[in-house]
mmCIF file of C-alpha atoms in Angstrom:
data_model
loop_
_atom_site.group_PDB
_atom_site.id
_atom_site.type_symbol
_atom_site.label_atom_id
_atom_site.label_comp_id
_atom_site.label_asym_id
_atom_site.label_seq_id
_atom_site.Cartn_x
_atom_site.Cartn_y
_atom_site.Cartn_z
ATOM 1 C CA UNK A 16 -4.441 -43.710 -46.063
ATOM 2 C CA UNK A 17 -2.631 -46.723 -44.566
ATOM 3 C CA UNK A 18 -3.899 -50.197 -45.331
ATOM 4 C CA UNK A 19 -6.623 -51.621 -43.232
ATOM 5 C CA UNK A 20 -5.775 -55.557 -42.704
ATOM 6 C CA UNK A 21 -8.894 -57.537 -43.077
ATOM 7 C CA UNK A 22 -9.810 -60.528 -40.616
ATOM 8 C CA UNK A 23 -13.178 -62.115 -40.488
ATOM 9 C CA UNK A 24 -14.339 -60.289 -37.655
ATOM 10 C CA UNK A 25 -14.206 -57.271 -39.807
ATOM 11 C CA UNK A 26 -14.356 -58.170 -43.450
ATOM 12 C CA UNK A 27 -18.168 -57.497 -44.042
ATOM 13 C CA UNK A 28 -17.963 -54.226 -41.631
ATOM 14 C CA UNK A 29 -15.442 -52.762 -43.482
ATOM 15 C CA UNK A 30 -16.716 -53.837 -47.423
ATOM 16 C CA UNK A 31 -20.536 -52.582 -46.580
ATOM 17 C CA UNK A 32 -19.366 -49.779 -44.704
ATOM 18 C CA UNK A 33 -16.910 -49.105 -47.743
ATOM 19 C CA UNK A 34 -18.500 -47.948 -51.295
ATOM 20 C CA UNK A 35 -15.052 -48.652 -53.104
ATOM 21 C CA UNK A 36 -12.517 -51.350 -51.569
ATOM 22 C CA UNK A 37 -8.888 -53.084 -52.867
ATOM 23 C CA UNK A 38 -8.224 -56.302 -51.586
ATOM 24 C CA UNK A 39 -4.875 -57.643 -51.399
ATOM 25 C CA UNK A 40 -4.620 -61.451 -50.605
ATOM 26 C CA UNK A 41 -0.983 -62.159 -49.635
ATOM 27 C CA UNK A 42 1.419 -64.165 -47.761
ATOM 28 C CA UNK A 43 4.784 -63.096 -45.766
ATOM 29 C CA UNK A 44 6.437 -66.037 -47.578
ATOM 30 C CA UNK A 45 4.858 -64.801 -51.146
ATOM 31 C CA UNK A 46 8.096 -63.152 -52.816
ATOM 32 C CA UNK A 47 5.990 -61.698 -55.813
ATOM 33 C CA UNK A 48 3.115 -60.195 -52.671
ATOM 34 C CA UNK A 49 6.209 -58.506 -51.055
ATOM 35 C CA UNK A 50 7.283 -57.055 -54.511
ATOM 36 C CA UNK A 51 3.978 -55.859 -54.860
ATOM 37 C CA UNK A 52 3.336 -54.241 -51.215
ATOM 38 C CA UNK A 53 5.095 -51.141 -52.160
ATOM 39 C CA UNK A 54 3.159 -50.446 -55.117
ATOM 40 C CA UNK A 55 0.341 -51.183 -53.631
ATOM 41 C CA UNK A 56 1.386 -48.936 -50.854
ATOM 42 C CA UNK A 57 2.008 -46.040 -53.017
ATOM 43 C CA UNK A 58 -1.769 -46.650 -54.755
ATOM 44 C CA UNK A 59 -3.163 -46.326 -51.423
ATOM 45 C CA UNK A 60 -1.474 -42.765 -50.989
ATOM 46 C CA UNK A 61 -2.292 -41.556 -54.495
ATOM 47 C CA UNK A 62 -6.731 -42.212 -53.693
ATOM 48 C CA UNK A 63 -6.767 -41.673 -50.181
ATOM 49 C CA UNK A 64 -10.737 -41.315 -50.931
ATOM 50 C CA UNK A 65 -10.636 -45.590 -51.228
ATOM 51 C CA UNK A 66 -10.168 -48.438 -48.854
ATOM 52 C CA UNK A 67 -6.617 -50.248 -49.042
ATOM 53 C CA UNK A 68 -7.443 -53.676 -47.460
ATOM 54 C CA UNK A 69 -4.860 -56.586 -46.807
ATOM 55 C CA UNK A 70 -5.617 -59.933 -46.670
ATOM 56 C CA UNK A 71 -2.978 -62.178 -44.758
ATOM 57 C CA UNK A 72 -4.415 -65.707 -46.706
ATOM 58 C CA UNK A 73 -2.344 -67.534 -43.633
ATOM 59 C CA UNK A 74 -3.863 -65.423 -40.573
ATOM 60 C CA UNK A 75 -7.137 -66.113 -42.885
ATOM 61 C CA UNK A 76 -7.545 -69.138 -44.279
ATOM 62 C CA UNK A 77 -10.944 -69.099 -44.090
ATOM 63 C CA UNK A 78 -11.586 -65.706 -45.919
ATOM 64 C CA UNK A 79 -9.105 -66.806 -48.497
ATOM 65 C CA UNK A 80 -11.259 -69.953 -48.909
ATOM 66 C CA UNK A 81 -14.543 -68.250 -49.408
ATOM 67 C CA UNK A 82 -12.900 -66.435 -52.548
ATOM 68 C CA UNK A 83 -11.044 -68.994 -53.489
ATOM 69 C CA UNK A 84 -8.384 -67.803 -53.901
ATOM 70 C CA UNK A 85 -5.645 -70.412 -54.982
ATOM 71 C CA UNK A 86 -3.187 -67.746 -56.390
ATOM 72 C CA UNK A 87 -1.167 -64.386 -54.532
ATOM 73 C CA UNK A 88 -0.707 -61.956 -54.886
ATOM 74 C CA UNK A 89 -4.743 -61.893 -56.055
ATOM 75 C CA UNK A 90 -5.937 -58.305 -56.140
ATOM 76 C CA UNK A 91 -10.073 -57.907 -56.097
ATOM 77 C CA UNK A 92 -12.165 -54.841 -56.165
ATOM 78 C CA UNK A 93 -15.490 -54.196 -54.596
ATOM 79 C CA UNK A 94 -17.041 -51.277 -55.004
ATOM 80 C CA UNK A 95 -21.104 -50.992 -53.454
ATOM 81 C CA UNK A 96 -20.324 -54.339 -52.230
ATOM 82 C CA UNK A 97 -20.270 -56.310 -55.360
ATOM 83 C CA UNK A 98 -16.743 -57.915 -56.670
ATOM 84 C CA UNK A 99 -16.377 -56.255 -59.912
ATOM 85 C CA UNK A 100 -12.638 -57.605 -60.267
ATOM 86 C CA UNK A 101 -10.529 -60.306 -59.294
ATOM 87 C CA UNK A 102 -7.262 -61.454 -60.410
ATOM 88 C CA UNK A 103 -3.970 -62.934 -59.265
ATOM 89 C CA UNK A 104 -0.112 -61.975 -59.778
ATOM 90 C CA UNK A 105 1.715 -58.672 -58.986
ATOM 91 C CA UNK A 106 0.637 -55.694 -61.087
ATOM 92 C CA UNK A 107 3.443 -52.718 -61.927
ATOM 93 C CA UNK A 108 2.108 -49.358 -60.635
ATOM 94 C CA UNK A 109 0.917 -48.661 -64.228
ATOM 95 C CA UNK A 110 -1.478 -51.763 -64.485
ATOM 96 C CA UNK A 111 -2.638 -50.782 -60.911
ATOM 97 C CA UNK A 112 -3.673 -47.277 -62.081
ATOM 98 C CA UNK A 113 -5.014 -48.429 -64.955
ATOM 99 C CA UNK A 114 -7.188 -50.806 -63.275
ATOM 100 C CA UNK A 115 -8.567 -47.926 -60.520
ATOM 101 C CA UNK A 116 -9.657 -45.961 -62.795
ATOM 102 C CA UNK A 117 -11.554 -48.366 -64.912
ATOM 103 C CA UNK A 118 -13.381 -49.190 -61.520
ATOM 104 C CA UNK A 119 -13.841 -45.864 -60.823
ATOM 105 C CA UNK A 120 -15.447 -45.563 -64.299
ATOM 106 C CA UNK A 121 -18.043 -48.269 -63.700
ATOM 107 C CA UNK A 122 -21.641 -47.464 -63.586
ATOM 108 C CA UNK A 123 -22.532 -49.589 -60.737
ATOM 109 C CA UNK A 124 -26.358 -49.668 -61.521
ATOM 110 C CA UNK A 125 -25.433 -50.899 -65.081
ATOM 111 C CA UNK A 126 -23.703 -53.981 -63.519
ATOM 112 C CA UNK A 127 -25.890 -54.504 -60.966
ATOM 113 C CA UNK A 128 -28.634 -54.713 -63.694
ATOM 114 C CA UNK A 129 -26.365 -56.977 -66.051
ATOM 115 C CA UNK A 130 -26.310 -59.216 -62.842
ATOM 116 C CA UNK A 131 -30.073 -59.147 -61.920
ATOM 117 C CA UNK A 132 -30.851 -59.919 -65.706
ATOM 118 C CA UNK A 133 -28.318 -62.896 -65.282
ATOM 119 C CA UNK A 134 -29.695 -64.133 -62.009
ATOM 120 C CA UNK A 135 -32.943 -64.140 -64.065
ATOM 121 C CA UNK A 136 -31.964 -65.841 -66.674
ATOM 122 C CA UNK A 137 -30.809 -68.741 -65.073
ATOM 123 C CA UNK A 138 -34.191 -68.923 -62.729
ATOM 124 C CA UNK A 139 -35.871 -68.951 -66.112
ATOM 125 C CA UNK A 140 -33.294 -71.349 -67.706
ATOM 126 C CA UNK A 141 -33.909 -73.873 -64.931
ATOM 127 C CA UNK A 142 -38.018 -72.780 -64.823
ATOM 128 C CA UNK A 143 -38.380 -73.711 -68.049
ATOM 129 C CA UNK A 144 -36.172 -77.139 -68.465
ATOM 130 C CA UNK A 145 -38.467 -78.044 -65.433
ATOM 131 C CA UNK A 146 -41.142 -77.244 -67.373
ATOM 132 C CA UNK A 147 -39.993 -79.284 -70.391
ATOM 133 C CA UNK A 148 -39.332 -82.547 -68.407
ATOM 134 C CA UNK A 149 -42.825 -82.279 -67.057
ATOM 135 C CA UNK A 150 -44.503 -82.430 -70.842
#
């Protein structure tokens, strides 16, 4: 499957229309985000079943803003539309394997419980420190 290039007119679309989505936020002037496009390339022909986005962070500086990112090449991964990974710098084809098929491994309802219990937490956190102040 060729690479879908994401704009903000068709970001959300495409990630809650997508169950499992690679992002890669890049730059025509980024030496180490040309390196990577091939291997990235070939990744996208090896799981046709996933979505291959590109994110030009210069076309789309305001997508690029909203996940910060600061670094490219920064690859992220949504899958069920929660960013399960994020991180910049060129990966060899290895690394990117590697990384798919952790991904692919994730039981989505376990982290989507890990981040409900977090959420909680912190509601409670800041409940009860409210609480506290008022004694």
């Amino acid at each position: 499957m060729a690479t879908v290039e994401l704009t903000k007119d068709n970001f959300d679309q495409t990630v809650s229309e997508s169950p499992f989505v690679l992002i890669d936020f890049w730059a025509g002037w980024c030496r180490p985000c040309l390196q990577f496009a091939p291997v990235y390339e070939k990744a996208s022909e090896a799981h046709p079943d996933l979505v291959f986005a590109k994110v030009d962070t210069e076309a789309q500086q305001e997508l690029a803003a909203a996940f910060q990112i600061t670094s490219i090449p920064t690859l992220m991964i949504v899958r069920d539309q929660v960013a399960i990974f994020a991180q910049p710098g060129a990966l060899p084809e290895a690394a990117l394997t590697d990384i798919i098929g952790q991904a692919r491994a994730l039981d989505m309802d376990e982290v989507r419980a890990k981040i409900a219990a977090s959420q909680q937490g912190g509601q409670e956190g800041a409940a009860g420190s409210a609480g506290t102040t008022e004694a």
